[in-house]
Short mmCIF file of C-alpha atoms and ligand atoms in Angstrom, two decimals:
data_model
loop_
_atom_site.label_atom_id
_atom_site.label_comp_id
_atom_site.label_asym_id
_atom_site.label_seq_id
_atom_site.Cartn_x
_atom_site.Cartn_y
_atom_site.Cartn_z
CA PRO C 1 0.00 0.00 0.00
CA VAL C 2 1.12 3.55 -0.74
CA ALA C 3 0.87 4.41 2.96
CA SER C 4 3.56 1.92 3.95
CA VAL C 5 5.82 3.08 1.16
CA LEU C 6 5.37 6.69 2.28
CA LYS C 7 6.19 5.68 5.84
CA VAL C 8 9.47 4.12 4.77
CA LEU C 9 10.30 7.17 2.70
CA MET C 10 9.54 9.45 5.61
CA GLY C 11 11.86 7.35 7.74
CA MET C 12 14.48 7.98 5.06
CA GLN C 13 13.84 11.72 5.35
CA MET C 14 12.54 11.83 1.82
CA MET C 15 9.80 14.34 1.16
CA VAL C 16 7.82 13.04 -1.77
CA ASN C 17 4.25 13.02 -2.96
CA ILE C 18 2.13 10.46 -4.71
CA ASN C 19 3.28 11.55 -8.18
CA SER C 20 6.98 11.51 -7.43
CA GLU C 21 9.28 9.24 -9.31
CA LEU C 22 11.76 7.24 -7.32
CA ASP C 23 15.17 6.26 -8.55
CA LEU C 24 16.01 2.59 -8.62
CA GLU C 25 18.27 2.79 -5.60
CA THR C 26 15.52 4.25 -3.43
CA ALA C 27 13.04 1.72 -4.72
CA GLU C 28 15.43 -1.06 -3.79
CA MET C 29 15.82 0.32 -0.28
CA ILE C 30 12.09 0.45 0.17
CA ALA C 31 11.76 -3.06 -1.16
CA ALA C 32 14.36 -4.31 1.28
CA GLU C 33 12.62 -2.54 4.14
CA LEU C 34 9.24 -4.04 3.23
CA ASP C 35 10.67 -7.43 2.29
CA LEU C 36 9.56 -7.15 -1.32
CA THR C 37 11.19 -8.22 -4.55
CA ILE C 38 11.43 -5.72 -7.38
CA GLU C 39 10.88 -7.00 -10.84
CA LEU C 40 12.19 -4.57 -13.41
CA LYS C 41 10.22 -4.37 -16.57
CA ALA C 42 11.34 -2.13 -19.36
CA ALA C 43 8.55 -0.09 -20.86
CA GLU C 44 9.32 -1.64 -24.24
CA THR C 45 8.72 -5.07 -22.74
CA LEU C 46 5.43 -3.81 -21.42
CA GLU C 47 4.60 -2.57 -24.88
CA ASP C 48 5.55 -5.90 -26.40
CA GLU C 49 3.61 -7.94 -23.92
CA LEU C 50 0.52 -5.80 -23.53
CA ILE C 51 0.04 -4.17 -26.91
CA THR C 52 1.07 -7.16 -28.99
CA GLU C 53 -1.21 -9.33 -26.92
CA LEU C 54 -4.13 -6.94 -27.42
CA GLU C 55 -3.43 -6.72 -31.15
CA ASN C 56 -3.27 -10.49 -31.51
CA GLN C 57 -6.10 -11.32 -29.14
CA GLU C 58 -8.39 -13.68 -31.03
CA ASP C 59 -12.10 -13.11 -30.68
CA ASP C 60 -14.32 -16.07 -29.95
CA PRO C 61 -16.37 -16.58 -33.16
CA ASP C 62 -19.53 -16.49 -31.03
CA SER C 63 -18.67 -12.98 -29.87
CA LEU C 64 -18.52 -11.56 -33.39
CA VAL C 65 -21.31 -9.36 -34.73
CA PRO C 66 -21.59 -7.49 -38.05
CA ARG C 67 -20.05 -4.03 -38.09
CA ALA C 68 -20.33 -1.11 -40.48
CA PRO C 69 -17.83 -1.15 -43.36
CA ILE C 70 -15.27 1.67 -43.27
CA VAL C 71 -15.25 3.29 -46.69
CA THR C 72 -12.62 5.71 -47.97
CA PHE C 73 -13.00 8.00 -51.01
CA LEU C 74 -10.00 8.05 -53.31
CA GLY C 75 -9.45 9.71 -56.66
CA HIS C 76 -8.12 12.62 -58.66
CA VAL C 77 -8.49 16.09 -57.19
CA ASP C 78 -11.77 17.84 -58.05
CA HIS C 79 -13.45 14.65 -59.22
CA GLY C 80 -16.02 15.01 -56.43
CA LYS C 81 -14.90 13.02 -53.35
CA THR C 82 -15.86 15.69 -50.85
CA SER C 83 -19.08 16.53 -52.68
CA LEU C 84 -20.17 12.90 -52.62
CA LEU C 85 -19.63 12.65 -48.89
CA ASP C 86 -21.36 15.98 -48.33
CA TYR C 87 -24.39 14.74 -50.19
CA LEU C 88 -24.43 11.47 -48.30
CA ILE C 89 -24.29 13.25 -44.96
CA GLY C 90 -26.84 15.79 -46.04
CA ILE C 91 -29.51 13.19 -46.64
CA ASN C 92 -28.99 11.72 -43.22
CA VAL C 93 -28.51 14.61 -40.89
CA VAL C 94 -31.12 17.14 -39.99
CA SER C 95 -28.76 19.64 -38.41
CA GLY C 96 -26.95 21.53 -41.15
CA GLU C 97 -23.60 21.80 -39.44
CA ALA C 98 -21.80 19.18 -41.52
CA GLY C 99 -19.14 20.82 -43.81
CA GLY C 100 -17.07 23.61 -42.32
CA ILE C 101 -13.83 21.79 -41.67
CA THR C 102 -12.92 20.54 -45.12
CA GLN C 103 -9.16 20.65 -44.79
CA HIS C 104 -9.37 17.97 -42.12
CA ILE C 105 -9.78 14.24 -42.36
CA ARG C 106 -13.48 13.66 -41.94
CA ALA C 107 -15.14 10.51 -40.70
CA TYR C 108 -18.87 10.04 -40.36
CA GLU C 109 -21.24 7.22 -39.77
CA VAL C 110 -24.15 7.28 -42.23
CA GLU C 111 -27.24 5.20 -41.61
CA LYS C 112 -29.61 3.76 -44.16
CA ASP C 113 -32.57 1.58 -43.22
CA GLY C 114 -30.94 0.58 -39.96
CA ARG C 115 -27.62 -0.32 -41.59
CA SER C 116 -24.55 1.87 -41.29
CA VAL C 117 -21.57 2.83 -43.39
CA THR C 118 -18.64 4.75 -41.95
CA PHE C 119 -17.11 7.15 -44.48
CA VAL C 120 -13.62 8.57 -44.32
CA ASP C 121 -12.71 11.54 -46.51
CA THR C 122 -9.02 12.35 -46.58
CA PRO C 123 -7.61 15.55 -48.08
CA GLY C 124 -5.54 13.42 -50.48
CA HIS C 125 -4.48 9.83 -50.87
CA GLU C 126 -1.17 10.68 -49.18
CA ALA C 127 -3.09 10.46 -45.91
CA PHE C 128 -4.37 7.02 -46.92
CA THR C 129 -0.88 5.83 -47.79
CA GLU C 130 0.65 7.41 -44.72
CA MET C 131 -1.76 5.65 -42.43
CA ARG C 132 -1.21 2.34 -44.17
CA ALA C 133 2.53 2.82 -43.93
CA ARG C 134 2.09 3.17 -40.19
CA GLY C 135 0.18 -0.07 -39.99
CA ALA C 136 -3.18 1.60 -39.56
CA ASN C 137 -5.27 0.03 -42.23
CA VAL C 138 -8.66 1.51 -41.46
CA THR C 139 -10.24 1.06 -44.87
CA ASP C 140 -12.48 -1.88 -45.76
CA ILE C 141 -13.70 -0.61 -49.12
CA ALA C 142 -12.23 2.05 -51.42
CA VAL C 143 -14.59 4.18 -53.49
CA LEU C 144 -12.66 5.24 -56.54
CA VAL C 145 -14.17 8.55 -57.67
CA ILE C 146 -13.73 9.29 -61.37
CA ALA C 147 -15.28 12.34 -63.00
CA ALA C 148 -16.97 11.11 -66.16
CA ASP C 149 -15.96 14.23 -68.09
CA ASP C 150 -12.31 13.83 -67.17
CA GLY C 151 -11.78 10.08 -67.01
CA ILE C 152 -8.84 8.32 -65.40
CA MET C 153 -6.13 10.84 -64.49
CA PRO C 154 -2.65 10.42 -62.94
CA GLN C 155 -3.94 10.67 -59.36
CA THR C 156 -6.67 8.17 -60.22
CA GLU C 157 -3.97 5.73 -61.27
CA GLU C 158 -2.13 6.35 -58.02
CA ALA C 159 -5.34 5.80 -56.10
CA ILE C 160 -5.88 2.51 -57.95
CA SER C 161 -2.45 1.25 -56.97
CA HIS C 162 -2.94 2.34 -53.36
CA ALA C 163 -6.27 0.52 -53.17
CA LYS C 164 -4.77 -2.57 -54.79
CA ALA C 165 -1.80 -2.49 -52.41
CA ALA C 166 -4.24 -2.27 -49.50
CA ASP C 167 -6.02 -5.30 -50.96
CA VAL C 168 -9.49 -3.86 -50.40
CA PRO C 169 -12.50 -4.13 -52.72
CA ILE C 170 -12.89 -1.19 -55.11
CA VAL C 171 -16.24 0.35 -55.99
CA VAL C 172 -16.17 2.97 -58.73
CA ALA C 173 -18.27 6.12 -58.49
CA MET C 174 -18.43 7.49 -62.02
CA ASN C 175 -19.24 11.00 -60.91
CA LYS C 176 -20.39 14.17 -62.73
CA ILE C 177 -22.63 12.03 -64.88
CA ASP C 178 -24.86 15.10 -65.18
CA VAL C 179 -22.30 16.99 -67.25
CA GLU C 180 -23.50 17.35 -70.80
CA GLY C 181 -21.93 15.12 -73.43
CA VAL C 182 -20.13 12.73 -71.06
CA ASP C 183 -19.54 9.24 -72.40
CA PRO C 184 -19.75 6.53 -69.70
CA ASN C 185 -18.36 3.95 -72.12
CA ARG C 186 -15.12 5.85 -72.41
CA VAL C 187 -14.56 5.57 -68.64
CA MET C 188 -15.61 1.89 -68.70
CA THR C 189 -12.99 1.24 -71.38
CA GLN C 190 -10.33 3.04 -69.34
CA LEU C 191 -11.29 1.00 -66.28
CA THR C 192 -10.96 -2.22 -68.26
CA GLU C 193 -7.51 -1.12 -69.42
CA HIS C 194 -6.57 -0.78 -65.75
CA GLN C 195 -7.72 -4.33 -64.90
CA LEU C 196 -10.87 -2.97 -63.28
CA THR C 197 -13.44 -4.47 -65.63
CA PRO C 198 -16.96 -3.28 -64.72
CA SER C 199 -19.43 -5.98 -63.68
CA GLU C 200 -21.71 -4.84 -66.50
CA TRP C 201 -18.95 -5.92 -68.84
CA GLY C 202 -18.46 -9.26 -67.14
CA GLY C 203 -15.84 -8.09 -64.67
CA GLU C 204 -15.87 -7.82 -60.89
CA VAL C 205 -15.95 -4.09 -60.25
CA GLU C 206 -19.22 -2.39 -59.42
CA VAL C 207 -19.50 0.94 -61.24
CA VAL C 208 -22.16 3.36 -60.05
CA GLN C 209 -22.95 6.44 -62.09
CA THR C 210 -23.37 9.40 -59.75
CA SER C 211 -23.87 13.11 -59.62
CA ALA C 212 -23.00 14.62 -56.28
CA THR C 213 -24.51 17.94 -57.28
CA LYS C 214 -27.78 16.54 -58.69
CA GLY C 215 -28.03 13.67 -56.22
CA ILE C 216 -28.08 11.01 -58.91
CA GLY C 217 -27.11 7.44 -58.02
CA MET C 218 -26.54 8.15 -54.35
CA ASP C 219 -28.92 5.50 -53.04
CA GLU C 220 -27.40 3.04 -55.47
CA LEU C 221 -23.91 3.87 -54.26
CA LEU C 222 -24.92 3.28 -50.64
CA GLU C 223 -26.73 0.07 -51.59
CA THR C 224 -23.71 -1.17 -53.53
CA LEU C 225 -21.43 -0.49 -50.56
CA LEU C 226 -23.79 -2.29 -48.21
CA THR C 227 -23.92 -5.27 -50.60
CA VAL C 228 -20.12 -5.44 -50.84
CA ALA C 229 -20.03 -5.23 -47.04
CA GLU C 230 -22.50 -8.09 -46.71
CA LEU C 231 -20.46 -10.27 -49.06
CA ASN C 232 -17.31 -9.62 -47.07
CA GLU C 233 -18.99 -10.12 -43.69
CA TYR C 234 -17.10 -7.50 -41.70
CA THR C 235 -17.42 -8.39 -38.04
CA ALA C 236 -16.10 -7.30 -34.68
CA ASN C 237 -16.46 -8.13 -31.02
CA PRO C 238 -18.18 -5.30 -29.16
CA ASN C 239 -17.50 -6.98 -25.81
CA ARG C 240 -13.82 -6.33 -25.42
CA GLU C 241 -11.52 -3.42 -24.69
CA ALA C 242 -11.50 -1.02 -27.61
CA LEU C 243 -8.68 -0.60 -30.07
CA GLY C 244 -8.41 1.40 -33.26
CA VAL C 245 -6.76 4.31 -34.99
CA CYS C 246 -6.33 8.05 -34.55
CA LEU C 247 -7.25 9.92 -37.73
CA GLU C 248 -6.11 13.32 -36.52
CA SER C 249 -5.92 15.40 -33.36
CA GLU C 250 -5.39 18.93 -32.22
CA GLN C 251 -4.97 21.04 -29.14
CA GLN C 252 -8.16 23.06 -28.72
CA GLY C 253 -7.67 25.74 -26.08
CA ASP C 254 -9.27 24.84 -22.78
CA ARG C 255 -10.91 21.68 -24.13
CA GLY C 256 -7.45 20.20 -24.32
CA VAL C 257 -6.54 17.63 -26.93
CA VAL C 258 -9.40 16.65 -29.22
CA ALA C 259 -8.60 13.43 -31.06
CA LYS C 260 -10.62 11.99 -33.91
CA LEU C 261 -10.49 8.24 -33.43
CA ILE C 262 -12.11 5.33 -35.16
CA VAL C 263 -12.87 2.24 -33.08
CA GLN C 264 -12.00 -0.91 -35.01
CA ASN C 265 -12.83 -3.53 -32.43
CA GLY C 266 -14.38 -3.53 -28.98
CA THR C 267 -16.35 -0.78 -27.32
CA MET C 268 -14.83 2.39 -25.91
CA ARG C 269 -16.51 4.04 -22.94
CA VAL C 270 -16.20 7.29 -21.06
CA GLY C 271 -13.75 6.62 -18.23
CA ASP C 272 -11.66 4.10 -20.18
CA ILE C 273 -7.88 4.30 -19.88
CA LEU C 274 -6.31 4.89 -23.25
CA VAL C 275 -2.86 4.83 -24.79
CA CYS C 276 -2.54 6.26 -28.30
CA GLY C 277 0.91 6.69 -29.81
CA PRO C 278 2.83 8.89 -27.37
CA ALA C 279 -0.39 10.03 -25.67
CA HIS C 280 -2.34 8.55 -22.81
CA GLY C 281 -5.21 9.45 -20.53
CA ARG C 282 -8.70 8.67 -19.45
CA VAL C 283 -11.66 9.22 -21.79
CA ARG C 284 -13.32 12.33 -20.35
CA ALA C 285 -15.88 12.80 -23.11
CA MET C 286 -16.71 11.60 -26.59
CA THR C 287 -18.91 13.23 -29.22
CA ASN C 288 -20.51 12.04 -32.44
CA THR C 289 -18.39 13.39 -35.31
CA LEU C 290 -21.48 14.44 -37.23
CA THR C 291 -23.90 15.83 -34.67
CA GLY C 292 -21.41 16.89 -32.02
CA LYS C 293 -23.65 15.25 -29.43
CA PRO C 294 -22.03 13.51 -26.46
CA VAL C 295 -21.85 9.72 -26.57
CA GLU C 296 -21.19 7.43 -23.62
CA GLU C 297 -19.78 4.60 -25.69
CA ALA C 298 -18.50 3.88 -29.18
CA GLY C 299 -18.60 0.42 -30.72
CA PRO C 300 -16.78 -1.08 -33.73
CA SER C 301 -16.43 1.15 -36.83
CA THR C 302 -17.63 4.22 -34.92
CA PRO C 303 -15.74 7.48 -35.39
CA VAL C 304 -15.65 9.82 -32.37
CA ASN C 305 -14.08 13.02 -31.22
CA LEU C 306 -12.47 12.27 -27.91
CA ILE C 307 -11.26 14.42 -25.04
CA GLY C 308 -8.94 13.18 -22.32
CA LEU C 309 -5.53 12.53 -23.87
CA ASP C 310 -2.55 14.40 -22.44
CA THR C 311 -0.87 15.21 -25.76
CA ALA C 312 -1.92 15.13 -29.41
CA PRO C 313 -1.32 11.78 -31.13
CA GLY C 314 -0.57 11.68 -34.85
CA ALA C 315 -2.62 10.48 -37.80
CA GLY C 316 -2.31 6.72 -37.99
CA ASP C 317 -1.32 6.19 -34.36
CA ARG C 318 -3.07 3.13 -33.01
CA PHE C 319 -4.91 3.29 -29.70
CA HIS C 320 -5.57 0.64 -27.08
CA VAL C 321 -7.68 0.59 -23.96
CA LEU C 322 -5.72 -0.68 -20.96
CA SER C 323 -6.79 -1.49 -17.44
CA ASP C 324 -3.98 0.34 -15.67
CA ILE C 325 -3.22 4.06 -15.98
CA GLY C 326 0.34 3.47 -14.77
CA GLN C 327 1.00 1.07 -17.62
CA ALA C 328 -0.59 3.48 -20.10
CA ARG C 329 1.72 6.22 -18.84
CA GLU C 330 4.77 3.97 -19.04
CA ILE C 331 4.06 2.91 -22.61
CA ALA C 332 3.22 6.43 -23.77
CA GLY C 333 6.30 7.73 -22.00
CA ALA C 334 8.54 5.16 -23.65
CA ARG C 335 7.14 6.06 -27.05
CA SER C 336 7.67 9.79 -26.69
CA TYR C 337 11.11 9.10 -25.25
CA GLU C 338 11.86 6.91 -28.23
CA SER C 339 10.70 9.50 -30.74
CA SER C 340 12.61 12.29 -28.98
CA ARG C 341 15.88 10.34 -29.01
CA GLU C 342 17.39 9.09 -32.22
CA ASN C 343 18.99 6.02 -30.72
CA LEU C 344 17.41 4.77 -27.60
CA SER C 345 19.78 2.20 -26.22
CA GLY C 346 19.12 2.17 -22.50
CA ILE C 347 16.24 0.81 -20.55
CA THR C 348 13.88 3.05 -18.63
CA THR C 349 13.76 2.04 -15.02
CA LYS C 350 11.50 4.68 -13.57
CA VAL C 351 9.42 3.34 -10.77
CA SER C 352 6.52 5.57 -9.93
CA PHE C 353 4.33 5.24 -6.88
CA GLU C 354 1.35 4.08 -8.77
CA ASN C 355 2.92 1.15 -10.57
CA PHE C 356 5.10 0.37 -7.63
CA GLN C 357 1.90 -0.30 -5.74
CA ASP C 358 0.83 -2.77 -8.41
CA MET C 359 4.00 -4.80 -8.27
P1 LIG M 401 -12.60 16.50 -54.58
O1 LIG M 401 -11.34 17.30 -54.77
O2 LIG M 401 -12.50 15.17 -55.23
O3 LIG M 401 -13.00 16.41 -53.15
O4 LIG M 401 -13.75 17.26 -55.39
P2 LIG M 401 -14.88 18.23 -54.82
O5 LIG M 401 -15.95 17.47 -54.14
O6 LIG M 401 -14.25 19.33 -54.08
O7 LIG M 401 -15.51 18.75 -56.18
C1 LIG M 401 -14.79 19.53 -57.11
C2 LIG M 401 -15.73 20.37 -57.93
O8 LIG M 401 -16.56 19.53 -58.74
C3 LIG M 401 -16.68 21.22 -57.10
O9 LIG M 401 -16.80 22.46 -57.74
C4 LIG M 401 -17.99 20.48 -57.16
O10 LIG M 401 -19.10 21.30 -57.05
C5 LIG M 401 -17.93 19.83 -58.53
N1 LIG M 401 -18.70 18.58 -58.57
C6 LIG M 401 -18.60 17.56 -57.70
N2 LIG M 401 -19.44 16.58 -58.04
C7 LIG M 401 -20.08 16.98 -59.16
C8 LIG M 401 -21.08 16.39 -60.02
O11 LIG M 401 -21.55 15.28 -59.79
N3 LIG M 401 -21.48 17.11 -61.10
C9 LIG M 401 -20.98 18.34 -61.37
N4 LIG M 401 -21.45 18.96 -62.45
N5 LIG M 401 -20.05 18.91 -60.60
C10 LIG M 401 -19.61 18.26 -59.51
MG1 LIG M 402 -11.93 17.03 -51.35
#
């Protein structure tokens, strides 16, 4: 108990408080006094044991339930990615406060007839690649947006290779179909040349003709995504500690760090202890990314804005819910230490009161 440790420290004339860090020598003296054995565990070991275990934890097949597919828009600039998402949100949300923050990564859950799709709109496919490079593969389905009047452009080709590298199903939104004189067959031919033969032509790729400005084909696009999702049977276990990915975060004045996270498995609740990249903390509040309304919990595939982290994690940082705030602090500390030093060779042997108590 902390009280007995404090008593020993007082006997050693050491004035400390509950948050003080003790050096190893002092910790050893206390241990000797209290007849305890100290087991030193490097924070990296903790990371290995805890985080790897959480990442690899197999879910009992009986615990799995369907989850919303996470869909990312990819394509050439100005082909209509943001407009498509705007339209899709518009038909589902009464409050008109959607748009506004277009330079950010956006993530929204859209519901249709009781089924949900989570959409992610990134400013460019660099963000998609960057997140993948960091091991944060959030996307289940890529919507390749191609403006019918423009056809396949260099960035479309890049998007195709990114989607193929991610090994996710591709659905094509042939957008701007309302523009006069466009020739859908031209785009279909281009798709075929890129090994994306449309299903209409006997291939495997669903092509939906859309107009984000006129609202054409939007129901069909949603339906197609839901069908692809059903075929792929995306599932998750809502009854476990949450884990997922940070899409972006920022320091917002007196609200502190606001992090946009997407839960990939498990359920995250207010009060949960979280480690996310070099950040850690307790979930103080979460809000729906679309309505801004507070939510008490967030299940698989749900995007939330979260308050409670001590520093801002980066895009693509994975998060895990832990049971011990001391461990969360240790792991986060080791990560920021690691990123602040080029070559971390030593082992951190800080023993704080809180985790000392748990030993
Ligand atoms: P993004 O760069 O891919 O996100 O493209 P935006 O959504 O910003 O759209 C680029 C421009 O194309 C905007 O001026 C849109 O109004 C316009 N646009 C988007 N979708 C359509 C469409 O279906 N038809 C027409 N005519 N214009 C569109
Ligand atoms: Mg855009």
